[in-house]
Coordinates of C-alpha atoms and ligand atoms in Angstrom, one line a residue:
M691 CA -19.8 255.7 -21.3
M692 CA -20.8 255.8 -18.2
K693 CA -19.0 255.4 -14.0
S694 CA -19.9 253.2 -11.8
I695 CA -19.2 254.0 -8.0
I696 CA -19.5 250.6 -6.0
L697 CA -19.4 251.3 -1.7
A698 CA -17.9 249.0 0.0
A699 CA -16.1 250.2 2.9
G700 CA -18.5 249.1 5.4
K701 CA -17.1 246.9 7.9
G702 CA -19.3 243.7 7.6
T703 CA -18.5 242.8 11.1
R704 CA -21.5 239.9 11.5
M705 CA -19.8 237.7 8.9
K706 CA -17.5 237.3 12.0
S707 CA -14.6 236.4 9.6
E708 CA -10.8 237.4 9.0
T709 CA -12.5 237.8 4.9
P710 CA -13.4 241.4 3.8
K711 CA -17.3 240.9 3.5
V712 CA -17.0 241.3 -0.7
L713 CA -14.2 238.5 -0.7
H714 CA -16.3 236.0 0.6
K715 CA -17.7 233.7 -2.4
I716 CA -20.7 232.5 -4.1
F717 CA -19.8 229.3 -6.4
D718 CA -15.9 230.1 -6.4
K719 CA -16.5 233.6 -7.4
T720 CA -16.4 237.0 -4.8
L721 CA -19.3 238.9 -3.8
V722 CA -17.6 242.4 -5.4
G723 CA -16.6 240.4 -8.3
Y724 CA -20.4 239.7 -9.1
V725 CA -21.7 243.5 -8.7
V726 CA -18.6 244.7 -11.5
D727 CA -19.0 241.4 -13.4
A728 CA -22.9 242.3 -13.7
V729 CA -22.1 246.2 -14.3
N730 CA -19.6 245.3 -17.0
R731 CA -21.9 243.0 -18.6
T732 CA -24.2 245.7 -19.1
N733 CA -21.2 247.1 -21.7
L734 CA -22.1 250.8 -20.9
F735 CA -19.3 251.5 -18.6
D736 CA -15.8 252.4 -18.9
E737 CA -14.8 253.2 -15.5
N738 CA -16.0 251.4 -12.4
F739 CA -14.9 253.0 -8.8
I740 CA -14.9 250.5 -5.5
I741 CA -14.7 251.9 -2.8
V742 CA -12.3 251.1 0.2
G743 CA -12.2 251.1 4.1
H744 CA -12.1 248.6 6.0
Q745 CA -9.3 245.9 5.2
A746 CA -8.3 248.1 1.7
E747 CA -5.6 246.3 0.5
K748 CA -6.9 242.8 0.2
V749 CA -10.1 244.2 -1.1
A750 CA -7.6 246.5 -3.1
E751 CA -5.5 244.0 -4.5
Y752 CA -8.2 241.4 -5.3
V753 CA -10.0 244.0 -7.3
E754 CA -6.7 246.1 -9.5
S755 CA -5.3 241.9 -9.9
N756 CA -9.0 241.0 -11.0
Y757 CA -10.5 244.1 -13.3
S758 CA -8.7 246.3 -15.5
N759 CA -11.2 249.1 -15.9
T760 CA -11.7 248.9 -12.3
K761 CA -10.1 251.5 -9.7
T762 CA -10.1 251.6 -5.5
V763 CA -11.0 254.3 -3.9
L764 CA -9.9 254.6 -0.1
Q765 CA -12.7 255.5 2.6
S766 CA -11.1 256.3 5.8
P767 CA -12.5 256.7 8.3
Q768 CA -15.8 255.7 7.0
L769 CA -18.6 258.4 7.4
G770 CA -21.5 257.4 5.7
T771 CA -23.0 256.5 2.2
G772 CA -22.8 259.8 1.3
H773 CA -19.2 260.5 2.1
A774 CA -18.3 257.4 0.4
V775 CA -19.6 258.6 -2.5
S776 CA -17.9 262.4 -2.6
M777 CA -14.1 260.0 -2.6
V778 CA -14.5 259.8 -6.0
L779 CA -15.0 264.1 -6.3
P780 CA -11.4 264.5 -7.2
Y781 CA -11.4 261.6 -10.1
L782 CA -14.2 262.8 -11.6
E783 CA -13.5 266.5 -11.3
N784 CA -14.2 267.4 -14.9
Y785 CA -16.6 264.6 -15.7
E786 CA -20.5 265.6 -16.0
G787 CA -22.3 262.2 -18.0
E788 CA -24.1 259.7 -16.3
V789 CA -22.8 257.7 -12.9
I790 CA -25.2 254.8 -11.3
I791 CA -23.9 254.0 -7.7
L792 CA -24.4 250.5 -6.1
C793 CA -23.2 248.2 -3.0
G794 CA -21.1 246.1 -3.0
D795 CA -22.7 243.5 -0.9
T796 CA -25.4 242.5 -3.5
P797 CA -24.4 240.2 -5.6
L798 CA -27.8 239.1 -6.9
I799 CA -28.2 241.9 -9.3
T800 CA -28.7 241.0 -13.2
E801 CA -26.7 243.4 -16.1
T802 CA -30.8 243.1 -17.4
T803 CA -31.9 245.3 -14.8
L804 CA -29.3 247.7 -14.6
K805 CA -30.0 247.9 -18.3
E806 CA -33.3 249.0 -17.6
F807 CA -33.0 251.1 -14.7
I808 CA -30.2 253.0 -16.8
N809 CA -32.8 252.4 -19.9
E810 CA -35.2 254.4 -17.5
H811 CA -33.0 257.1 -16.3
N812 CA -32.2 258.1 -19.8
L813 CA -36.1 258.0 -21.5
K814 CA -37.7 259.7 -18.5
H815 CA -34.4 262.4 -19.1
S816 CA -33.7 262.1 -15.6
D817 CA -31.4 263.8 -13.2
L818 CA -31.4 261.1 -10.3
T819 CA -33.3 257.5 -10.4
V820 CA -33.5 255.9 -7.3
M821 CA -34.6 252.5 -7.7
S822 CA -37.2 251.2 -5.5
A823 CA -38.5 248.3 -4.0
I824 CA -41.9 246.7 -2.3
F825 CA -41.2 245.0 1.0
E826 CA -44.3 243.4 2.3
N827 CA -41.3 243.4 6.3
P828 CA -39.6 247.3 4.7
T829 CA -37.6 247.4 8.4
N830 CA -33.9 248.2 8.2
Y831 CA -34.9 249.9 5.0
G832 CA -35.0 253.6 4.0
R833 CA -38.2 254.2 3.7
I834 CA -39.5 256.1 -0.1
I835 CA -41.1 259.5 0.9
R836 CA -43.6 260.5 -2.2
N837 CA -45.4 264.1 -2.9
E838 CA -49.0 263.4 -2.8
D839 CA -49.1 263.7 -6.7
G840 CA -46.7 260.1 -6.7
T841 CA -43.8 262.3 -7.3
L842 CA -40.1 261.0 -5.4
N843 CA -40.2 264.0 -1.9
S844 CA -37.1 262.0 0.1
I845 CA -35.4 259.0 1.6
V846 CA -35.9 258.7 5.4
E847 CA -33.9 256.4 7.6
E848 CA -35.4 253.6 9.4
K849 CA -33.4 255.2 12.4
D850 CA -34.7 259.1 11.7
A851 CA -38.2 257.9 10.7
T852 CA -41.4 258.6 12.2
D853 CA -44.1 255.7 13.1
E854 CA -46.2 256.8 10.2
E855 CA -43.3 257.0 7.4
K856 CA -41.8 253.2 9.2
K857 CA -45.6 251.7 7.9
I858 CA -44.1 253.0 3.9
K859 CA -43.6 249.9 2.2
E860 CA -41.5 250.9 -0.3
V861 CA -37.6 250.8 0.3
N862 CA -34.5 252.1 -1.0
A863 CA -33.0 249.4 -2.8
G864 CA -29.3 251.4 -2.7
I865 CA -28.8 251.7 -6.2
Y866 CA -29.0 255.1 -7.8
C867 CA -28.3 257.2 -11.4
L868 CA -27.2 260.2 -11.7
N869 CA -26.4 263.1 -13.6
W870 CA -23.0 263.7 -12.1
G871 CA -22.9 267.4 -13.5
K872 CA -26.1 268.7 -11.8
I873 CA -25.9 266.2 -9.0
K874 CA -22.0 266.3 -7.5
S875 CA -21.8 269.6 -6.2
A876 CA -24.3 268.0 -4.0
F877 CA -21.8 265.9 -2.1
R878 CA -20.3 268.8 -0.8
Q879 CA -23.5 269.8 1.3
L880 CA -24.2 266.7 2.6
K881 CA -25.1 267.5 7.0
S882 CA -24.5 264.9 9.4
N883 CA -27.3 265.5 11.5
N884 CA -29.7 262.4 11.4
A885 CA -29.5 259.2 14.1
Q886 CA -26.3 258.0 12.9
G887 CA -24.5 261.2 12.8
E888 CA -23.1 260.1 9.2
Y889 CA -23.2 261.1 5.6
Y890 CA -26.7 260.0 3.9
L891 CA -26.0 259.6 0.4
T892 CA -29.8 259.4 0.4
D893 CA -29.9 263.1 1.2
I894 CA -29.2 263.9 -2.6
I895 CA -32.9 263.3 -2.8
K896 CA -34.2 265.8 -1.4
W897 CA -31.1 268.0 -2.3
A898 CA -32.0 267.8 -6.1
N899 CA -35.7 268.6 -5.5
E900 CA -34.3 271.8 -3.9
Q901 CA -32.5 272.5 -7.0
E902 CA -35.1 271.6 -9.0
L903 CA -34.0 269.1 -11.0
N904 CA -35.8 265.6 -12.2
V905 CA -35.9 262.7 -9.5
N906 CA -37.4 259.8 -10.0
A907 CA -37.6 256.5 -8.9
Y908 CA -37.8 253.2 -10.1
I909 CA -39.5 250.0 -8.9
L910 CA -37.8 246.7 -8.9
K911 CA -39.8 243.9 -10.2
D912 CA -37.2 240.8 -8.4
N913 CA -36.6 241.6 -4.7
T914 CA -33.7 239.2 -4.7
E915 CA -31.7 241.4 -6.5
I916 CA -31.0 243.3 -4.2
F917 CA -30.5 241.1 -2.0
G918 CA -27.7 242.5 0.8
I919 CA -25.1 239.6 2.0
N920 CA -24.3 240.6 5.8
S921 CA -24.0 237.6 7.7
K922 CA -22.6 233.3 6.4
T923 CA -27.0 233.0 6.7
H924 CA -28.1 235.3 4.4
L925 CA -24.7 234.3 2.1
A926 CA -25.9 230.6 2.4
E927 CA -29.5 232.2 1.3
A928 CA -27.9 233.9 -1.8
T929 CA -26.0 231.0 -2.9
K930 CA -29.3 229.1 -3.2
I931 CA -31.4 232.1 -4.8
L932 CA -28.7 232.2 -7.2
N933 CA -28.2 228.1 -7.6
Q934 CA -32.4 228.4 -8.3
R935 CA -32.0 230.9 -11.3
T936 CA -29.6 228.6 -12.5
L937 CA -31.0 225.5 -12.3
E938 CA -34.6 227.1 -13.6
K939 CA -32.2 228.6 -16.7
H940 CA -31.1 225.0 -17.8
L941 CA -34.2 223.1 -17.7
V942 CA -36.1 226.1 -19.9
N943 CA -33.2 225.3 -22.2
G944 CA -33.7 221.7 -22.1
V945 CA -31.3 220.7 -19.7
T946 CA -32.8 217.1 -17.3
I947 CA -31.8 218.1 -13.6
V948 CA -33.0 215.0 -11.9
D949 CA -32.9 216.3 -8.4
P950 CA -32.4 220.4 -8.4
A951 CA -32.8 219.8 -4.7
S952 CA -29.6 218.3 -4.6
T953 CA -28.3 220.4 -7.4
W954 CA -25.5 223.1 -7.4
I955 CA -25.1 224.8 -11.0
S956 CA -22.7 227.7 -10.5
P957 CA -23.8 230.8 -13.0
E958 CA -21.5 230.5 -15.4
T959 CA -21.3 226.8 -16.2
E960 CA -22.8 226.6 -19.1
I961 CA -25.1 223.6 -20.8
E962 CA -26.5 222.0 -23.9
P963 CA -29.5 220.4 -24.2
D964 CA -30.3 216.7 -23.7
T965 CA -27.4 216.5 -20.9
I966 CA -28.5 214.8 -17.8
I967 CA -27.4 215.9 -14.4
Y968 CA -27.9 213.5 -11.6
P969 CA -28.7 214.0 -8.2
S970 CA -26.0 215.3 -5.9
C971 CA -23.7 216.9 -8.3
Y972 CA -21.2 219.8 -7.3
I973 CA -20.1 222.5 -10.4
T974 CA -18.9 225.3 -9.7
G975 CA -16.6 227.7 -11.5
K976 CA -16.5 228.2 -15.5
N977 CA -17.7 225.5 -18.0
K978 CA -18.9 224.0 -20.5
I979 CA -20.7 220.8 -20.9
G980 CA -21.8 220.2 -24.1
K981 CA -24.8 218.1 -25.5
N982 CA -26.1 214.5 -24.2
C983 CA -23.7 214.3 -21.5
K984 CA -24.3 212.3 -18.0
I985 CA -22.9 213.9 -15.5
G986 CA -23.1 212.2 -11.6
P987 CA -24.6 211.0 -9.7
F988 CA -22.1 212.8 -6.9
A989 CA -19.6 214.6 -9.4
H990 CA -17.7 217.2 -8.8
L991 CA -17.0 220.0 -11.1
R992 CA -14.4 222.4 -10.1
G993 CA -14.2 224.8 -13.1
E994 CA -12.5 225.5 -16.1
V995 CA -14.1 222.1 -17.5
V996 CA -14.8 222.1 -20.8
L997 CA -17.2 218.7 -21.7
E998 CA -17.4 217.8 -25.8
D999 CA -20.9 216.1 -26.3
N1000 CA -22.1 212.6 -25.3
V1001 CA -19.1 212.8 -21.9
K1002 CA -20.3 210.9 -19.2
V1003 CA -18.7 212.1 -15.8
G1004 CA -20.3 209.5 -13.0
N1005 CA -20.3 209.2 -10.1
F1006 CA -17.7 210.2 -7.5
V1007 CA -15.7 212.3 -10.4
E1008 CA -13.5 214.8 -9.8
V1009 CA -12.9 217.3 -12.8
K1010 CA -10.9 220.6 -12.9
K1011 CA -9.3 222.5 -15.3
T1012 CA -9.6 219.8 -18.0
T1013 CA -11.0 219.5 -21.8
I1014 CA -12.8 216.2 -22.8
K1015 CA -13.5 215.6 -25.5
S1016 CA -17.1 213.6 -27.5
N1017 CA -17.9 209.9 -26.4
T1018 CA -15.3 209.7 -23.6
N1019 CA -16.4 207.7 -20.8
A1020 CA -15.0 208.4 -17.0
C1021 CA -18.2 207.0 -15.1
H1022 CA -16.7 206.3 -11.6
L1023 CA -14.1 207.5 -9.1
S1024 CA -11.8 209.5 -10.7
Y1025 CA -9.5 212.9 -10.7
L1026 CA -9.3 214.6 -13.8
G1027 CA -7.1 217.7 -13.1
D1028 CA -5.4 220.1 -15.7
S1029 CA -5.6 217.4 -18.3
E1030 CA -6.6 217.9 -22.3
I1031 CA -8.5 214.1 -22.9
G1032 CA -9.4 213.0 -26.3
S1033 CA -12.5 211.5 -27.8
N1034 CA -13.3 208.0 -27.6
V1035 CA -11.1 207.6 -24.5
N1036 CA -12.2 205.5 -21.6
I1037 CA -10.9 206.4 -18.1
G1038 CA -11.6 202.9 -15.6
A1039 CA -12.3 203.7 -12.4
G1040 CA -10.2 204.8 -9.9
T1041 CA -7.8 206.5 -12.3
I1042 CA -5.9 209.6 -11.2
T1043 CA -4.3 212.2 -12.9
A1044 CA -1.1 212.9 -10.5
N1045 CA -0.8 216.7 -11.3
Y1046 CA 0.6 218.1 -8.4
N1047 CA 4.0 218.0 -7.3
P1048 CA 3.5 219.1 -3.1
L1049 CA 7.1 219.5 -2.6
T1050 CA 7.5 222.1 -5.6
K1051 CA 4.2 223.5 -5.5
V1052 CA 4.2 222.4 -9.1
K1053 CA 0.6 221.6 -11.5
S1054 CA 2.0 219.5 -14.5
K1055 CA -0.6 218.7 -17.1
T1056 CA -2.1 215.0 -18.7
I1057 CA -2.8 214.9 -22.3
I1058 CA -4.7 211.7 -23.6
G1059 CA -5.0 211.1 -27.1
D1060 CA -8.3 209.6 -28.9
E1061 CA -8.9 206.3 -28.5
V1062 CA -6.9 205.9 -25.1
K1063 CA -8.2 203.1 -22.6
I1064 CA -6.4 203.2 -19.0
G1065 CA -7.4 200.6 -17.4
S1066 CA -8.5 201.1 -13.9
N1067 CA -6.7 202.0 -10.6
S1068 CA -4.3 204.1 -12.4
V1069 CA -2.3 206.7 -11.6
L1070 CA -0.7 209.2 -14.6
V1071 CA 1.7 211.0 -13.0
A1072 CA 2.3 214.2 -15.0
P1073 CA 3.4 215.8 -17.1
V1074 CA 3.2 213.1 -19.5
E1075 CA 1.3 212.3 -22.4
I1076 CA -0.7 208.8 -23.5
S1077 CA -1.0 209.1 -27.2
E1078 CA -3.9 208.2 -29.2
G1079 CA -5.0 204.5 -29.5
A1080 CA -2.6 203.3 -26.6
N1081 CA -3.5 201.1 -23.4
V1082 CA -2.9 201.7 -19.9
A1083 CA -2.9 198.8 -18.3
A1084 CA -5.5 198.6 -14.7
L1085 CA -2.9 199.3 -11.5
S1086 CA 0.2 201.2 -13.8
V1087 CA 1.9 204.0 -12.6
I1088 CA 2.9 205.6 -15.9
T1089 CA 5.9 208.4 -15.5
K1090 CA 6.6 209.0 -18.9
N1091 CA 5.1 209.4 -22.2
I1092 CA 3.4 206.2 -23.9
S1093 CA 3.5 206.0 -28.2
A1094 CA 0.4 205.6 -29.8
W1095 CA -1.0 202.7 -30.5
S1096 CA 1.2 200.8 -27.7
L1097 CA -0.1 199.0 -24.2
A1098 CA 1.9 200.1 -21.3
L1099 CA 1.8 198.3 -18.1
T1100 CA 3.5 198.2 -14.4
R1101 CA 1.9 195.2 -12.9
A1102 CA 4.3 192.8 -11.2
P1103 CA 3.7 189.9 -12.6
L1104 CA 0.5 187.5 -11.4
K1105 CA 1.9 184.2 -9.0
V1106 CA -0.6 181.8 -8.1
L1107 CA 0.2 179.4 -5.3
E1108 CA -1.9 176.1 -6.4
G1109 CA -3.0 174.9 -3.0
W1110 CA -1.7 177.1 -0.5
V1111 CA -5.3 178.0 1.3
N1112 CA -5.9 174.2 2.5
K1113 CA -1.9 174.0 3.2
V1114 CA -1.4 176.9 5.9
K1115 CA -5.3 175.8 7.0
N1116 CA -3.9 171.8 7.7
K1117 CA -0.3 173.2 9.6
Ligands
LIG1246 C1 -28.2 252.2 3.1 C2 -29.3 253.1 2.2 C3 -30.4 252.4 3.2 C4 -30.9 251.9 2.3 C5 -30.0 250.5 1.6 C6 -30.3 249.4 0.7 C7 -28.4 255.4 3.3 C8 -27.8 256.1 4.1 N1 -29.2 254.4 3.3 O1 -28.7 252.1 4.7 O2 -31.6 254.0 2.4 O3 -32.7 251.2 2.3 O4 -28.9 251.0 1.4 O5 -29.6 248.5 1.3 O6 -27.1 255.1 2.2 N2 -20.5 251.8 2.7 C9 -19.2 252.5 2.6 N3 -19.2 253.6 3.4 C10 -19.7 254.9 4.5 C11 -21.2 254.2 4.9 C12 -21.4 252.9 4.1 O7 -18.6 252.3 1.8 O8 -18.9 255.4 5.7 C13 -21.0 250.9 2.4 C14 -20.9 249.8 3.1 O9 -20.1 248.8 3.1 C15 -22.2 249.0 2.4 C16 -22.8 250.2 1.4 O10 -22.0 250.7 1.6 O11 -21.9 248.3 0.5 C17 -24.3 250.5 2.6 O12 -24.4 250.6 3.5 P1 -25.2 250.6 5.0 O13 -24.4 250.7 5.9 O14 -25.6 249.0 5.0 O15 -26.4 251.1 4.5 P2 -27.7 250.8 5.3 O16 -27.7 251.1 6.4 O17 -28.1 249.1 5.1
LIG1247 CA1 -26.9 247.3 4.4

């Protein structure tokens, strides 16, 4: 098994935020979470190290409470990317295998590319493989300098590059695979005599060539995979790219998406064929949607939502942490949270599961059996269970469990005052 090192100590000034850059979210998942997940999904790594610096405690707390195979290592002060990697030396003293280095702010990298990259590194018996990319506008990236025979020579940072070097369109994508046993001593020898006065990770290329090691580049196919986030504009762009990838995948799989331009679906949402997503839906977090469902227009699924087949979640319906079994409809204006809902249920317009007590901050569950019919504008005050086949009359407030096949109603009796309007008018 391999080790990964994820660089995330940088400041992220341009985010203009009190939240550390890598803890910003796309579809409710942090940027660094995307990177760690891509790494873990290759099943090639048993340990990840995240280098933290700015707001280290916040990042460390998040990482360590969410990822069991991932350690954070403090880099303070931050003296450059090479210095960042050297922080891991004490942890990998006796490790001789392969290490991959990536950045915590490039959430669009995929496990497929990582696998292919590592595979090529192994096939070539490479000691050091750099991921490169071809950019029409390479500004700000380190440039890949090749020898006349096409072999890799070195990487030159924008700020250190000559005008001639600045014209090179092949750039350093910032992802490296290295044989740790052979390369690790480079990290004790890096110098900071460059334009930025930093210890550059990129200098290991030159170092490895000097040691006559086997150094290669892998050219990335889809440049969006190394899209780095430095600002809120980038965050919005990355969200859009990720969304487009997700929509495309579902369209290819047979999901109907009426208006891709107004549809947002998180990458961790599974949808089966023949489901229709109507315009203006926002689907975030992890969800599972079955076959032949109808979602929206204007539906909001907030995560941990499981819909079986033939379920309708219609306009202005919000669903969170809820399972809905097959053939159930919630067509209009509802909030369904922390609920288990059976099959063949009808949730009337305006039904609310009152799942949250703001005084105790406790969230409670609503359980609705098969065949239940909930009348419009009802409030189900959780914790509560409405058993199989029960009916709840419109406008009821349900505060205790309802037994199977009964009718529950809290409605005030209807009064009709005959001729009342005319009496008032004629006064
Ligand atoms: C780096 C590469 C450049 C490449 C580009 C790709 C170097 C010297 N340059 O440049 O060739 O084209 O990435 O995006 O590596 N970080 C730390 N500690 C530090 C400094 C940085 O953890 O002391 C982290 C940052 O948080 C960031 C990553 O390293 O996640 C990259 O650092 P950044 O300063 O953005 O490097 P670039 O100048 O973009
Ligand atoms: Ca950068």
